[in-house]
PDB file of C-alpha atoms in Angstrom:
ATOM      1  CA  MET A1273     142.049  86.591 109.072  1.00  0.00           C
ATOM      2  CA  ALA A1274     139.014  84.457 109.934  1.00  0.00           C
ATOM      3  CA  ASP A1275     141.163  82.423 112.316  1.00  0.00           C
ATOM      4  CA  GLU A1276     141.665  85.533 114.493  1.00  0.00           C
ATOM      5  CA  ILE A1277     137.956  85.713 115.364  1.00  0.00           C
ATOM      6  CA  PRO A1278     136.235  82.722 117.040  1.00  0.00           C
ATOM      7  CA  ILE A1279     133.218  81.118 115.361  1.00  0.00           C
ATOM      8  CA  LEU A1280     130.398  79.921 117.613  1.00  0.00           C
ATOM      9  CA  ASP A1281     128.118  77.280 116.114  1.00  0.00           C
ATOM     10  CA  LEU A1282     124.589  77.609 117.509  1.00  0.00           C
ATOM     11  CA  ALA A1283     123.264  74.397 115.944  1.00  0.00           C
ATOM     12  CA  PRO A1284     123.826  72.219 119.072  1.00  0.00           C
ATOM     13  CA  LEU A1285     122.175  74.854 121.254  1.00  0.00           C
ATOM     14  CA  LEU A1286     119.155  75.232 119.001  1.00  0.00           C
ATOM     15  CA  ALA A1287     118.874  71.431 118.859  1.00  0.00           C
ATOM     16  CA  GLY A1288     118.821  71.248 122.654  1.00  0.00           C
ATOM     17  CA  GLU A1289     121.993  69.170 123.003  1.00  0.00           C
ATOM     18  CA  PRO A1290     123.052  68.652 126.633  1.00  0.00           C
ATOM     19  CA  GLY A1291     126.007  70.804 127.631  1.00  0.00           C
ATOM     20  CA  ALA A1292     125.812  72.998 124.526  1.00  0.00           C
ATOM     21  CA  LEU A1293     125.240  76.189 126.499  1.00  0.00           C
ATOM     22  CA  ASP A1294     128.261  75.691 128.734  1.00  0.00           C
ATOM     23  CA  ARG A1295     130.489  74.788 125.784  1.00  0.00           C
ATOM     24  CA  LEU A1296     129.400  77.944 123.969  1.00  0.00           C
ATOM     25  CA  GLY A1297     129.930  79.938 127.165  1.00  0.00           C
ATOM     26  CA  ALA A1298     133.565  78.840 127.319  1.00  0.00           C
ATOM     27  CA  GLU A1299     134.027  79.837 123.666  1.00  0.00           C
ATOM     28  CA  LEU A1300     132.363  83.208 124.224  1.00  0.00           C
ATOM     29  CA  ARG A1301     134.519  83.905 127.276  1.00  0.00           C
ATOM     30  CA  ARG A1302     137.628  83.316 125.211  1.00  0.00           C
ATOM     31  CA  ALA A1303     136.257  85.536 122.436  1.00  0.00           C
ATOM     32  CA  PHE A1304     135.584  88.451 124.794  1.00  0.00           C
ATOM     33  CA  THR A1305     138.790  88.196 126.804  1.00  0.00           C
ATOM     34  CA  GLU A1306     141.079  87.751 123.787  1.00  0.00           C
ATOM     35  CA  VAL A1307     139.419  89.396 120.757  1.00  0.00           C
ATOM     36  CA  GLY A1308     136.156  91.205 121.521  1.00  0.00           C
ATOM     37  CA  PHE A1309     134.341  89.852 118.438  1.00  0.00           C
ATOM     38  CA  TYR A1310     132.923  86.491 117.438  1.00  0.00           C
ATOM     39  CA  PHE A1311     130.972  84.984 114.539  1.00  0.00           C
ATOM     40  CA  ILE A1312     127.819  82.909 114.911  1.00  0.00           C
ATOM     41  CA  ARG A1313     126.681  80.370 112.366  1.00  0.00           C
ATOM     42  CA  HIS A1314     123.571  78.178 112.138  1.00  0.00           C
ATOM     43  CA  HIS A1315     121.718  81.050 113.793  1.00  0.00           C
ATOM     44  CA  GLY A1316     118.306  80.357 112.281  1.00  0.00           C
ATOM     45  CA  VAL A1317     117.707  83.763 110.646  1.00  0.00           C
ATOM     46  CA  PRO A1318     116.555  83.330 107.011  1.00  0.00           C
ATOM     47  CA  GLN A1319     118.974  84.730 104.453  1.00  0.00           C
ATOM     48  CA  ALA A1320     116.009  86.107 102.503  1.00  0.00           C
ATOM     49  CA  LEU A1321     115.119  88.374 105.438  1.00  0.00           C
ATOM     50  CA  ILE A1322     118.712  89.605 105.728  1.00  0.00           C
ATOM     51  CA  ASP A1323     118.804  90.337 101.985  1.00  0.00           C
ATOM     52  CA  SER A1324     115.490  92.188 102.242  1.00  0.00           C
ATOM     53  CA  ALA A1325     116.856  94.368 105.049  1.00  0.00           C
ATOM     54  CA  PHE A1326     119.924  95.317 102.996  1.00  0.00           C
ATOM     55  CA  GLU A1327     117.669  96.099 100.036  1.00  0.00           C
ATOM     56  CA  ALA A1328     115.435  98.234 102.273  1.00  0.00           C
ATOM     57  CA  ALA A1329     118.463 100.214 103.466  1.00  0.00           C
ATOM     58  CA  ALA A1330     119.493 100.910  99.873  1.00  0.00           C
ATOM     59  CA  ARG A1331     115.942 101.955  98.976  1.00  0.00           C
ATOM     60  CA  PHE A1332     115.759 104.329 101.907  1.00  0.00           C
ATOM     61  CA  HIS A1333     119.028 106.093 101.118  1.00  0.00           C
ATOM     62  CA  ALA A1334     118.180 106.351  97.403  1.00  0.00           C
ATOM     63  CA  GLN A1335     115.381 108.792  98.288  1.00  0.00           C
ATOM     64  CA  PRO A1336     115.809 112.523  97.705  1.00  0.00           C
ATOM     65  CA  LEU A1337     117.486 114.312 100.602  1.00  0.00           C
ATOM     66  CA  GLU A1338     114.349 116.309 101.438  1.00  0.00           C
ATOM     67  CA  ALA A1339     112.370 113.075 101.943  1.00  0.00           C
ATOM     68  CA  LYS A1340     114.986 111.781 104.358  1.00  0.00           C
ATOM     69  CA  MET A1341     115.321 115.091 106.181  1.00  0.00           C
ATOM     70  CA  ALA A1342     111.579 114.966 106.875  1.00  0.00           C
ATOM     71  CA  MET A1343     112.527 112.216 109.367  1.00  0.00           C
ATOM     72  CA  SER A1344     115.132 114.304 111.193  1.00  0.00           C
ATOM     73  CA  PHE A1345     117.112 112.647 114.015  1.00  0.00           C
ATOM     74  CA  ASN A1346     115.580 113.563 117.367  1.00  0.00           C
ATOM     75  CA  ARG A1347     116.145 113.459 121.131  1.00  0.00           C
ATOM     76  CA  ASP A1348     115.120 109.794 121.198  1.00  0.00           C
ATOM     77  CA  ASN A1349     117.961 108.954 118.780  1.00  0.00           C
ATOM     78  CA  ILE A1350     115.345 108.022 116.184  1.00  0.00           C
ATOM     79  CA  GLY A1351     115.313 109.231 112.585  1.00  0.00           C
ATOM     80  CA  TYR A1352     117.704 110.303 109.879  1.00  0.00           C
ATOM     81  CA  LEU A1353     121.222 111.675 110.285  1.00  0.00           C
ATOM     82  CA  PRO A1354     122.547 113.263 107.076  1.00  0.00           C
ATOM     83  CA  MET A1355     126.019 112.811 105.677  1.00  0.00           C
ATOM     84  CA  ARG A1356     128.629 113.913 108.229  1.00  0.00           C
ATOM     85  CA  GLY A1357     125.833 114.473 110.737  1.00  0.00           C
ATOM     86  CA  ASN A1358     127.808 113.185 113.737  1.00  0.00           C
ATOM     87  CA  THR A1359     131.339 113.036 115.045  1.00  0.00           C
ATOM     88  CA  THR A1360     132.711 110.126 117.059  1.00  0.00           C
ATOM     89  CA  ARG A1361     133.865 111.586 120.381  1.00  0.00           C
ATOM     90  CA  MET A1362     132.821 109.263 123.176  1.00  0.00           C
ATOM     91  CA  ASN A1363     134.508 105.839 122.910  1.00  0.00           C
ATOM     92  CA  ALA A1364     136.744 107.288 120.189  1.00  0.00           C
ATOM     93  CA  VAL A1365     140.256 106.013 119.595  1.00  0.00           C
ATOM     94  CA  ASP A1366     142.963 108.704 119.410  1.00  0.00           C
ATOM     95  CA  GLY A1367     140.654 111.601 120.181  1.00  0.00           C
ATOM     96  CA  ILE A1368     137.983 113.504 118.270  1.00  0.00           C
ATOM     97  CA  LYS A1369     137.828 112.834 114.531  1.00  0.00           C
ATOM     98  CA  LYS A1370     136.323 114.637 111.579  1.00  0.00           C
ATOM     99  CA  PRO A1371     132.589 114.112 111.070  1.00  0.00           C
ATOM    100  CA  ASN A1372     131.838 110.582 109.892  1.00  0.00           C
ATOM    101  CA  GLY A1373     131.409 110.050 106.148  1.00  0.00           C
ATOM    102  CA  ASN A1374     128.102 108.215 106.260  1.00  0.00           C
ATOM    103  CA  GLU A1375     124.372 108.807 106.458  1.00  0.00           C
ATOM    104  CA  ALA A1376     122.101 106.677 108.611  1.00  0.00           C
ATOM    105  CA  VAL A1377     118.557 106.156 109.799  1.00  0.00           C
ATOM    106  CA  PHE A1378     117.681 104.761 113.241  1.00  0.00           C
ATOM    107  CA  PHE A1379     114.689 102.802 114.525  1.00  0.00           C
ATOM    108  CA  LYS A1380     113.804 101.502 117.980  1.00  0.00           C
ATOM    109  CA  ARG A1381     111.078  99.283 119.393  1.00  0.00           C
ATOM    110  CA  GLU A1382     107.648 100.081 117.947  1.00  0.00           C
ATOM    111  CA  LEU A1383     105.480 101.038 120.918  1.00  0.00           C
ATOM    112  CA  PRO A1384     101.719 101.692 120.793  1.00  0.00           C
ATOM    113  CA  ALA A1385     100.648 105.307 121.222  1.00  0.00           C
ATOM    114  CA  ASP A1386      99.071 104.555 124.602  1.00  0.00           C
ATOM    115  CA  HIS A1387     102.148 102.843 126.026  1.00  0.00           C
ATOM    116  CA  PRO A1388     102.984 104.475 129.390  1.00  0.00           C
ATOM    117  CA  ASP A1389     106.508 105.369 128.234  1.00  0.00           C
ATOM    118  CA  ARG A1390     105.120 107.081 125.145  1.00  0.00           C
ATOM    119  CA  VAL A1391     102.497 108.941 127.146  1.00  0.00           C
ATOM    120  CA  SER A1392     105.010 110.113 129.761  1.00  0.00           C
ATOM    121  CA  GLY A1393     107.574 111.163 127.137  1.00  0.00           C
ATOM    122  CA  ARG A1394     110.439 108.980 128.350  1.00  0.00           C
ATOM    123  CA  ARG A1395     113.568 109.592 126.340  1.00  0.00           C
ATOM    124  CA  PHE A1396     114.534 106.898 123.799  1.00  0.00           C
ATOM    125  CA  ARG A1397     110.978 105.504 123.905  1.00  0.00           C
ATOM    126  CA  GLY A1398     109.374 107.807 121.356  1.00  0.00           C
ATOM    127  CA  PRO A1399     107.639 106.824 118.115  1.00  0.00           C
ATOM    128  CA  ASN A1400     109.580 105.612 115.125  1.00  0.00           C
ATOM    129  CA  GLN A1401     109.565 107.791 112.034  1.00  0.00           C
ATOM    130  CA  TRP A1402     108.792 106.033 108.752  1.00  0.00           C
ATOM    131  CA  PRO A1403     109.238 107.079 105.121  1.00  0.00           C
ATOM    132  CA  SER A1404     105.978 108.081 103.480  1.00  0.00           C
ATOM    133  CA  ASP A1405     106.634 106.684 100.014  1.00  0.00           C
ATOM    134  CA  LEU A1406     108.483 103.363 100.377  1.00  0.00           C
ATOM    135  CA  PRO A1407     105.921 100.535 100.273  1.00  0.00           C
ATOM    136  CA  GLY A1408     106.895  97.603 102.472  1.00  0.00           C
ATOM    137  CA  PHE A1409     109.826  99.373 104.110  1.00  0.00           C
ATOM    138  CA  ARG A1410     108.306  99.575 107.585  1.00  0.00           C
ATOM    139  CA  GLU A1411     107.260  95.924 107.525  1.00  0.00           C
ATOM    140  CA  THR A1412     110.743  94.788 106.474  1.00  0.00           C
ATOM    141  CA  ALA A1413     112.526  96.905 109.085  1.00  0.00           C
ATOM    142  CA  LEU A1414     110.239  95.664 111.868  1.00  0.00           C
ATOM    143  CA  ALA A1415     110.560  92.030 110.755  1.00  0.00           C
ATOM    144  CA  TYR A1416     114.347  92.280 110.716  1.00  0.00           C
ATOM    145  CA  ALA A1417     114.464  94.023 114.101  1.00  0.00           C
ATOM    146  CA  GLY A1418     112.192  91.336 115.536  1.00  0.00           C
ATOM    147  CA  ALA A1419     114.416  88.557 114.203  1.00  0.00           C
ATOM    148  CA  MET A1420     117.509  90.253 115.623  1.00  0.00           C
ATOM    149  CA  GLU A1421     115.882  90.721 119.024  1.00  0.00           C
ATOM    150  CA  SER A1422     114.948  87.034 119.119  1.00  0.00           C
ATOM    151  CA  LEU A1423     118.491  86.074 118.148  1.00  0.00           C
ATOM    152  CA  GLY A1424     119.988  88.392 120.755  1.00  0.00           C
ATOM    153  CA  ARG A1425     117.784  86.964 123.491  1.00  0.00           C
ATOM    154  CA  ARG A1426     118.907  83.444 122.514  1.00  0.00           C
ATOM    155  CA  LEU A1427     122.509  84.570 122.911  1.00  0.00           C
ATOM    156  CA  VAL A1428     122.128  86.188 126.355  1.00  0.00           C
ATOM    157  CA  PRO A1429     122.225  82.898 128.341  1.00  0.00           C
ATOM    158  CA  ILE A1430     125.577  82.149 126.686  1.00  0.00           C
ATOM    159  CA  TYR A1431     126.915  85.342 128.274  1.00  0.00           C
ATOM    160  CA  ALA A1432     125.705  84.116 131.664  1.00  0.00           C
ATOM    161  CA  ALA A1433     127.465  80.786 131.133  1.00  0.00           C
ATOM    162  CA  ALA A1434     130.625  82.621 130.046  1.00  0.00           C
ATOM    163  CA  LEU A1435     130.601  84.589 133.290  1.00  0.00           C
ATOM    164  CA  GLY A1436     130.068  81.577 135.533  1.00  0.00           C
ATOM    165  CA  LEU A1437     126.511  82.620 136.373  1.00  0.00           C
ATOM    166  CA  PRO A1438     123.261  80.640 136.385  1.00  0.00           C
ATOM    167  CA  HIS A1439     122.028  80.453 132.803  1.00  0.00           C
ATOM    168  CA  ASP A1440     118.957  82.558 133.636  1.00  0.00           C
ATOM    169  CA  TRP A1441     120.882  85.270 135.514  1.00  0.00           C
ATOM    170  CA  PHE A1442     120.237  87.950 132.857  1.00  0.00           C
ATOM    171  CA  ASP A1443     116.620  86.969 132.148  1.00  0.00           C
ATOM    172  CA  ASP A1444     114.955  89.600 134.327  1.00  0.00           C
ATOM    173  CA  LYS A1445     117.211  92.270 132.804  1.00  0.00           C
ATOM    174  CA  PHE A1446     116.244  91.442 129.204  1.00  0.00           C
ATOM    175  CA  ARG A1447     112.467  91.005 129.445  1.00  0.00           C
ATOM    176  CA  GLU A1448     112.000  93.894 126.976  1.00  0.00           C
ATOM    177  CA  PRO A1449     115.494  94.840 125.827  1.00  0.00           C
ATOM    178  CA  MET A1450     116.193  98.252 124.416  1.00  0.00           C
ATOM    179  CA  PHE A1451     117.484  98.099 120.865  1.00  0.00           C
ATOM    180  CA  THR A1452     118.374 100.188 117.853  1.00  0.00           C
ATOM    181  CA  LEU A1453     118.368  99.161 114.206  1.00  0.00           C
ATOM    182  CA  ARG A1454     120.677 101.416 112.211  1.00  0.00           C
ATOM    183  CA  MET A1455     120.618 101.407 108.416  1.00  0.00           C
ATOM    184  CA  THR A1456     123.792 103.073 107.180  1.00  0.00           C
ATOM    185  CA  HIS A1457     125.015 104.178 103.765  1.00  0.00           C
ATOM    186  CA  TYR A1458     128.745 104.578 103.185  1.00  0.00           C
ATOM    187  CA  PRO A1459     129.318 106.326  99.846  1.00  0.00           C
ATOM    188  CA  GLN A1460     132.450 105.576  97.911  1.00  0.00           C
ATOM    189  CA  GLN A1461     135.503 107.349  99.278  1.00  0.00           C
ATOM    190  CA  ALA A1462     138.137 108.625  96.881  1.00  0.00           C
ATOM    191  CA  PRO A1463     141.315 106.517  96.845  1.00  0.00           C
ATOM    192  CA  THR A1464     143.193 109.764  97.489  1.00  0.00           C
ATOM    193  CA  ALA A1465     141.168 110.674 100.592  1.00  0.00           C
ATOM    194  CA  GLU A1466     143.201 111.702 103.608  1.00  0.00           C
ATOM    195  CA  ALA A1467     144.102 109.030 106.146  1.00  0.00           C
ATOM    196  CA  ASP A1468     141.734 110.485 108.775  1.00  0.00           C
ATOM    197  CA  GLU A1469     138.727 110.533 106.421  1.00  0.00           C
ATOM    198  CA  TRP A1470     136.593 107.741 107.836  1.00  0.00           C
ATOM    199  CA  GLY A1471     133.242 106.314 106.918  1.00  0.00           C
ATOM    200  CA  LEU A1472     133.070 105.647 110.661  1.00  0.00           C
ATOM    201  CA  ALA A1473     136.004 106.736 112.795  1.00  0.00           C
ATOM    202  CA  PRO A1474     137.802 104.236 115.054  1.00  0.00           C
ATOM    203  CA  HIS A1475     135.618 103.697 118.104  1.00  0.00           C
ATOM    204  CA  ALA A1476     134.182 101.172 120.535  1.00  0.00           C
ATOM    205  CA  ASP A1477     130.468 100.489 120.462  1.00  0.00           C
ATOM    206  CA  THR A1478     128.129 101.558 123.232  1.00  0.00           C
ATOM    207  CA  SER A1479     125.895  98.496 123.367  1.00  0.00           C
ATOM    208  CA  PHE A1480     125.731  95.315 125.389  1.00  0.00           C
ATOM    209  CA  MET A1481     125.601  93.443 122.081  1.00  0.00           C
ATOM    210  CA  THR A1482     125.991  94.451 118.431  1.00  0.00           C
ATOM    211  CA  ILE A1483     124.828  91.964 115.769  1.00  0.00           C
ATOM    212  CA  LEU A1484     126.127  92.732 112.284  1.00  0.00           C
ATOM    213  CA  ALA A1485     124.967  90.989 109.122  1.00  0.00           C
ATOM    214  CA  GLN A1486     127.747  90.039 106.733  1.00  0.00           C
ATOM    215  CA  ASN A1487     128.485  92.606 104.065  1.00  0.00           C
ATOM    216  CA  LYS A1488     129.505  91.750 100.512  1.00  0.00           C
ATOM    217  CA  VAL A1489     131.297  95.097 100.226  1.00  0.00           C
ATOM    218  CA  PRO A1490     134.417  95.248 102.452  1.00  0.00           C
ATOM    219  CA  GLY A1491     135.291  98.126 104.726  1.00  0.00           C
ATOM    220  CA  LEU A1492     135.143  97.042 108.384  1.00  0.00           C
ATOM    221  CA  SER A1493     138.437  96.764 110.281  1.00  0.00           C
ATOM    222  CA  ILE A1494     139.006  95.634 113.872  1.00  0.00           C
ATOM    223  CA  ARG A1495     141.797  96.621 116.261  1.00  0.00           C
ATOM    224  CA  LEU A1496     142.942  93.573 118.201  1.00  0.00           C
ATOM    225  CA  PRO A1497     144.102  93.961 121.817  1.00  0.00           C
ATOM    226  CA  ASP A1498     147.740  93.730 120.668  1.00  0.00           C
ATOM    227  CA  GLY A1499     147.184  96.904 118.607  1.00  0.00           C
ATOM    228  CA  ARG A1500     147.023  95.281 115.167  1.00  0.00           C
ATOM    229  CA  TRP A1501     144.272  96.313 112.790  1.00  0.00           C
ATOM    230  CA  ILE A1502     142.766  93.486 110.709  1.00  0.00           C
ATOM    231  CA  ASP A1503     140.120  93.576 108.004  1.00  0.00           C
ATOM    232  CA  ALA A1504     137.025  91.755 109.224  1.00  0.00           C
ATOM    233  CA  PRO A1505     136.446  88.687 107.041  1.00  0.00           C
ATOM    234  CA  ALA A1506     132.991  88.113 105.570  1.00  0.00           C
ATOM    235  CA  ILE A1507     132.024  84.510 106.279  1.00  0.00           C
ATOM    236  CA  GLU A1508     128.928  83.475 104.371  1.00  0.00           C
ATOM    237  CA  GLY A1509     125.940  82.530 106.491  1.00  0.00           C
ATOM    238  CA  THR A1510     127.185  84.148 109.699  1.00  0.00           C
ATOM    239  CA  PHE A1511     126.642  87.218 111.818  1.00  0.00           C
ATOM    240  CA  LEU A1512     129.529  89.099 113.416  1.00  0.00           C
ATOM    241  CA  VAL A1513     128.867  89.975 117.065  1.00  0.00           C
ATOM    242  CA  ASN A1514     130.745  92.290 119.412  1.00  0.00           C
ATOM    243  CA  GLY A1515     130.246  93.985 122.744  1.00  0.00           C
ATOM    244  CA  GLY A1516     130.435  97.649 123.620  1.00  0.00           C
ATOM    245  CA  MET A1517     131.088  99.820 126.643  1.00  0.00           C
ATOM    246  CA  MET A1518     127.864  98.771 128.363  1.00  0.00           C
ATOM    247  CA  LEU A1519     129.078  95.163 128.393  1.00  0.00           C
ATOM    248  CA  ARG A1520     132.567  96.259 129.419  1.00  0.00           C
ATOM    249  CA  ARG A1521     131.261  98.312 132.348  1.00  0.00           C
ATOM    250  CA  TRP A1522     128.811  95.629 133.436  1.00  0.00           C
ATOM    251  CA  THR A1523     131.576  92.997 133.482  1.00  0.00           C
ATOM    252  CA  ASN A1524     133.885  95.337 135.420  1.00  0.00           C
ATOM    253  CA  HIS A1525     136.334  95.374 132.468  1.00  0.00           C
ATOM    254  CA  LEU A1526     136.614  91.585 132.207  1.00  0.00           C
ATOM    255  CA  PHE A1527     135.148  91.643 128.679  1.00  0.00           C
ATOM    256  CA  LEU A1528     136.607  93.744 125.882  1.00  0.00           C
ATOM    257  CA  ALA A1529     134.947  96.535 123.926  1.00  0.00           C
ATOM    258  CA  THR A1530     137.178  96.248 120.878  1.00  0.00           C
ATOM    259  CA  PRO A1531     137.636  99.308 118.645  1.00  0.00           C
ATOM    260  CA  HIS A1532     136.745  99.117 114.977  1.00  0.00           C
ATOM    261  CA  ARG A1533     136.380 101.468 112.012  1.00  0.00           C
ATOM    262  CA  VAL A1534     134.870 101.662 108.529  1.00  0.00           C
ATOM    263  CA  THR A1535     136.297 102.959 105.287  1.00  0.00           C
ATOM    264  CA  ASN A1536     134.810 102.479 101.835  1.00  0.00           C
ATOM    265  CA  ARG A1537     137.407 102.569  99.106  1.00  0.00           C
ATOM    266  CA  SER A1538     135.799  99.599  97.358  1.00  0.00           C
ATOM    267  CA  GLY A1539     134.501 101.562  94.365  1.00  0.00           C
ATOM    268  CA  GLN A1540     130.934 100.557  95.333  1.00  0.00           C
ATOM    269  CA  GLU A1541     128.170 101.928  97.511  1.00  0.00           C
ATOM    270  CA  ARG A1542     128.240 100.203 100.894  1.00  0.00           C
ATOM    271  CA  TYR A1543     125.309  99.576 103.241  1.00  0.00           C
ATOM    272  CA  ALA A1544     125.293  98.175 106.776  1.00  0.00           C
ATOM    273  CA  ILE A1545     122.440  97.133 109.077  1.00  0.00           C
ATOM    274  CA  PRO A1546     123.895  96.794 112.604  1.00  0.00           C
ATOM    275  CA  PHE A1547     121.498  95.901 115.408  1.00  0.00           C
ATOM    276  CA  PHE A1548     122.422  97.185 118.866  1.00  0.00           C
ATOM    277  CA  MET A1549     120.781  95.437 121.829  1.00  0.00           C
ATOM    278  CA  ASP A1550     120.852  96.536 125.457  1.00  0.00           C
ATOM    279  CA  CYS A1551     119.100  95.638 128.690  1.00  0.00           C
ATOM    280  CA  ASP A1552     115.641  96.790 129.797  1.00  0.00           C
ATOM    281  CA  TYR A1553     115.091 100.510 130.252  1.00  0.00           C
ATOM    282  CA  GLU A1554     114.815 100.222 134.048  1.00  0.00           C
ATOM    283  CA  ALA A1555     117.331  97.437 134.690  1.00  0.00           C
ATOM    284  CA  VAL A1556     120.047  98.430 137.149  1.00  0.00           C
ATOM    285  CA  MET A1557     123.523  97.341 136.091  1.00  0.00           C
ATOM    286  CA  ALA A1558     125.944  96.822 138.949  1.00  0.00           C
ATOM    287  CA  PRO A1559     129.240  95.022 138.270  1.00  0.00           C
ATOM    288  CA  VAL A1560     128.560  91.331 137.645  1.00  0.00           C
ATOM    289  CA  PRO A1561     129.433  89.547 140.918  1.00  0.00           C
ATOM    290  CA  THR A1562     131.749  87.011 139.281  1.00  0.00           C
ATOM    291  CA  CYS A1563     133.723  89.898 137.754  1.00  0.00           C
ATOM    292  CA  VAL A1564     134.533  91.519 141.116  1.00  0.00           C
ATOM    293  CA  THR A1565     137.630  90.319 142.968  1.00  0.00           C
ATOM    294  CA  PRO A1566     140.024  91.803 145.547  1.00  0.00           C
ATOM    295  CA  ASP A1567     142.318  92.678 142.647  1.00  0.00           C
ATOM    296  CA  ASN A1568     139.465  94.075 140.547  1.00  0.00           C
ATOM    297  CA  PRO A1569     137.029  95.934 142.830  1.00  0.00           C
ATOM    298  CA  PRO A1570     133.941  97.605 141.343  1.00  0.00           C
ATOM    299  CA  ARG A1571     134.993 100.277 138.853  1.00  0.00           C
ATOM    300  CA  TYR A1572     131.567 101.900 138.336  1.00  0.00           C
ATOM    301  CA  PRO A1573     128.540 102.656 140.485  1.00  0.00           C
ATOM    302  CA  PRO A1574     125.268 101.001 139.415  1.00  0.00           C
ATOM    303  CA  PHE A1575     123.736 102.609 136.330  1.00  0.00           C
ATOM    304  CA  THR A1576     120.712 102.307 134.057  1.00  0.00           C
ATOM    305  CA  TYR A1577     120.222 102.411 130.308  1.00  0.00           C
ATOM    306  CA  LEU A1578     119.034 106.020 130.550  1.00  0.00           C
ATOM    307  CA  ASP A1579     122.087 107.070 132.579  1.00  0.00           C
ATOM    308  CA  PHE A1580     124.396 105.456 130.078  1.00  0.00           C
ATOM    309  CA  MET A1581     122.728 106.661 126.886  1.00  0.00           C
ATOM    310  CA  ASN A1582     122.329 110.249 128.079  1.00  0.00           C
ATOM    311  CA  GLU A1583     126.096 110.348 128.542  1.00  0.00           C
ATOM    312  CA  TYR A1584     126.779 108.798 125.141  1.00  0.00           C
ATOM    313  CA  SER A1585     124.338 110.747 122.995  1.00  0.00           C
ATOM    314  CA  GLY A1586     125.313 114.041 124.562  1.00  0.00           C
ATOM    315  CA  ALA A1587     128.930 113.491 123.576  1.00  0.00           C
ATOM    316  CA  ASN A1588     128.492 112.129 120.045  1.00  0.00           C
ATOM    317  CA  TYR A1589     125.466 114.115 118.891  1.00  0.00           C
ATOM    318  CA  GLY A1590     126.393 117.515 120.214  1.00  0.00           C
ATOM    319  CA  ASP A1591     124.055 117.980 123.187  1.00  0.00           C
ATOM    320  CA  ARG A1592     126.958 118.847 125.459  1.00  0.00           C
ATOM    321  CA  PRO A1593     130.763 118.873 125.507  1.00  0.00           C
ATOM    322  CA  SER A1594     132.561 115.681 124.582  1.00  0.00           C
ATOM    323  CA  ALA A1595     133.235 113.041 127.185  1.00  0.00           C
ATOM    324  CA  GLY A1596     135.813 110.302 127.267  1.00  0.00           C
ATOM    325  CA  VAL A1597     135.720 106.638 128.201  1.00  0.00           C
ATOM    326  CA  ALA A1598     138.863 104.598 128.773  1.00  0.00           C
ATOM    327  CA  LEU A1599     139.379 101.807 126.252  1.00  0.00           C
ATOM    328  CA  GLN A1600     141.488  98.711 126.635  1.00  0.00           C
ATOM    329  CA  GLY A1601     144.788  99.113 124.844  1.00  0.00           C
ATOM    330  CA  ALA A1602     144.287 102.830 124.281  1.00  0.00           C
TER     331      ALA A1602
END
């Protein structure tokens, strides 16, 4: 099914070839108006770093439960969520599901203790929590997050080109992007498990951009706009990238936020290390001007990262009653 999902080759862009950015923009536009996912190859991230991040995720989840629970998930969406610790409600496909059959740990940007956002207690800007007895884990997680942020920032001008905007149009909105590194463990599911027992229930992401390292253990499926579910192929040496509801809102529904799901009936333990990147904390997102037409007037008022994430986390992590967001094809 690799032919269903476009592959963007970054080598010409990284080499500075004239016209590369606009060519990639046209490919990205097709990806986000027809599929909602794309692969990138020749991205410049060392495979050794990717392998180290997967190994770090496995090391973290191999710890005793009490060690992980000492890093309990908090109001900043940082820390450890135990098995079946959340239920996909917002951005869900076909309504509320059973709790998700995975455990995960979340990290955000590492800020110094005297950073104004830390001092003032701004939500989603709190300190990361780190395991106390995993040598090298923190360094690996931060190195991987840094590489993913750099990659994401290299991709952002392609989005501007895809939307018919000046290549630097997003620059002031991604000076210090918000991001989350999630390290997830999907235990083996019994072959006889019920059909609605998901490792991660069908949903659309929340982010502007999700960058997913290729997984040797299968389990990810994607729902195409025509309603078909396909198993995501694992193409060696690539990342799989998709957009979420932040991108969909910002582009006034021009770009897709394609639903996907995870099951693990592989007979192996499965780990994933998705990186979710969003705009700056204070950036104001009004519908992109090239996405507003007489036939498609603005669908949303301007919003910020905090506005958006308060709505999302309240629905999925139990702070308040569930909320719904319309999905394409739903």
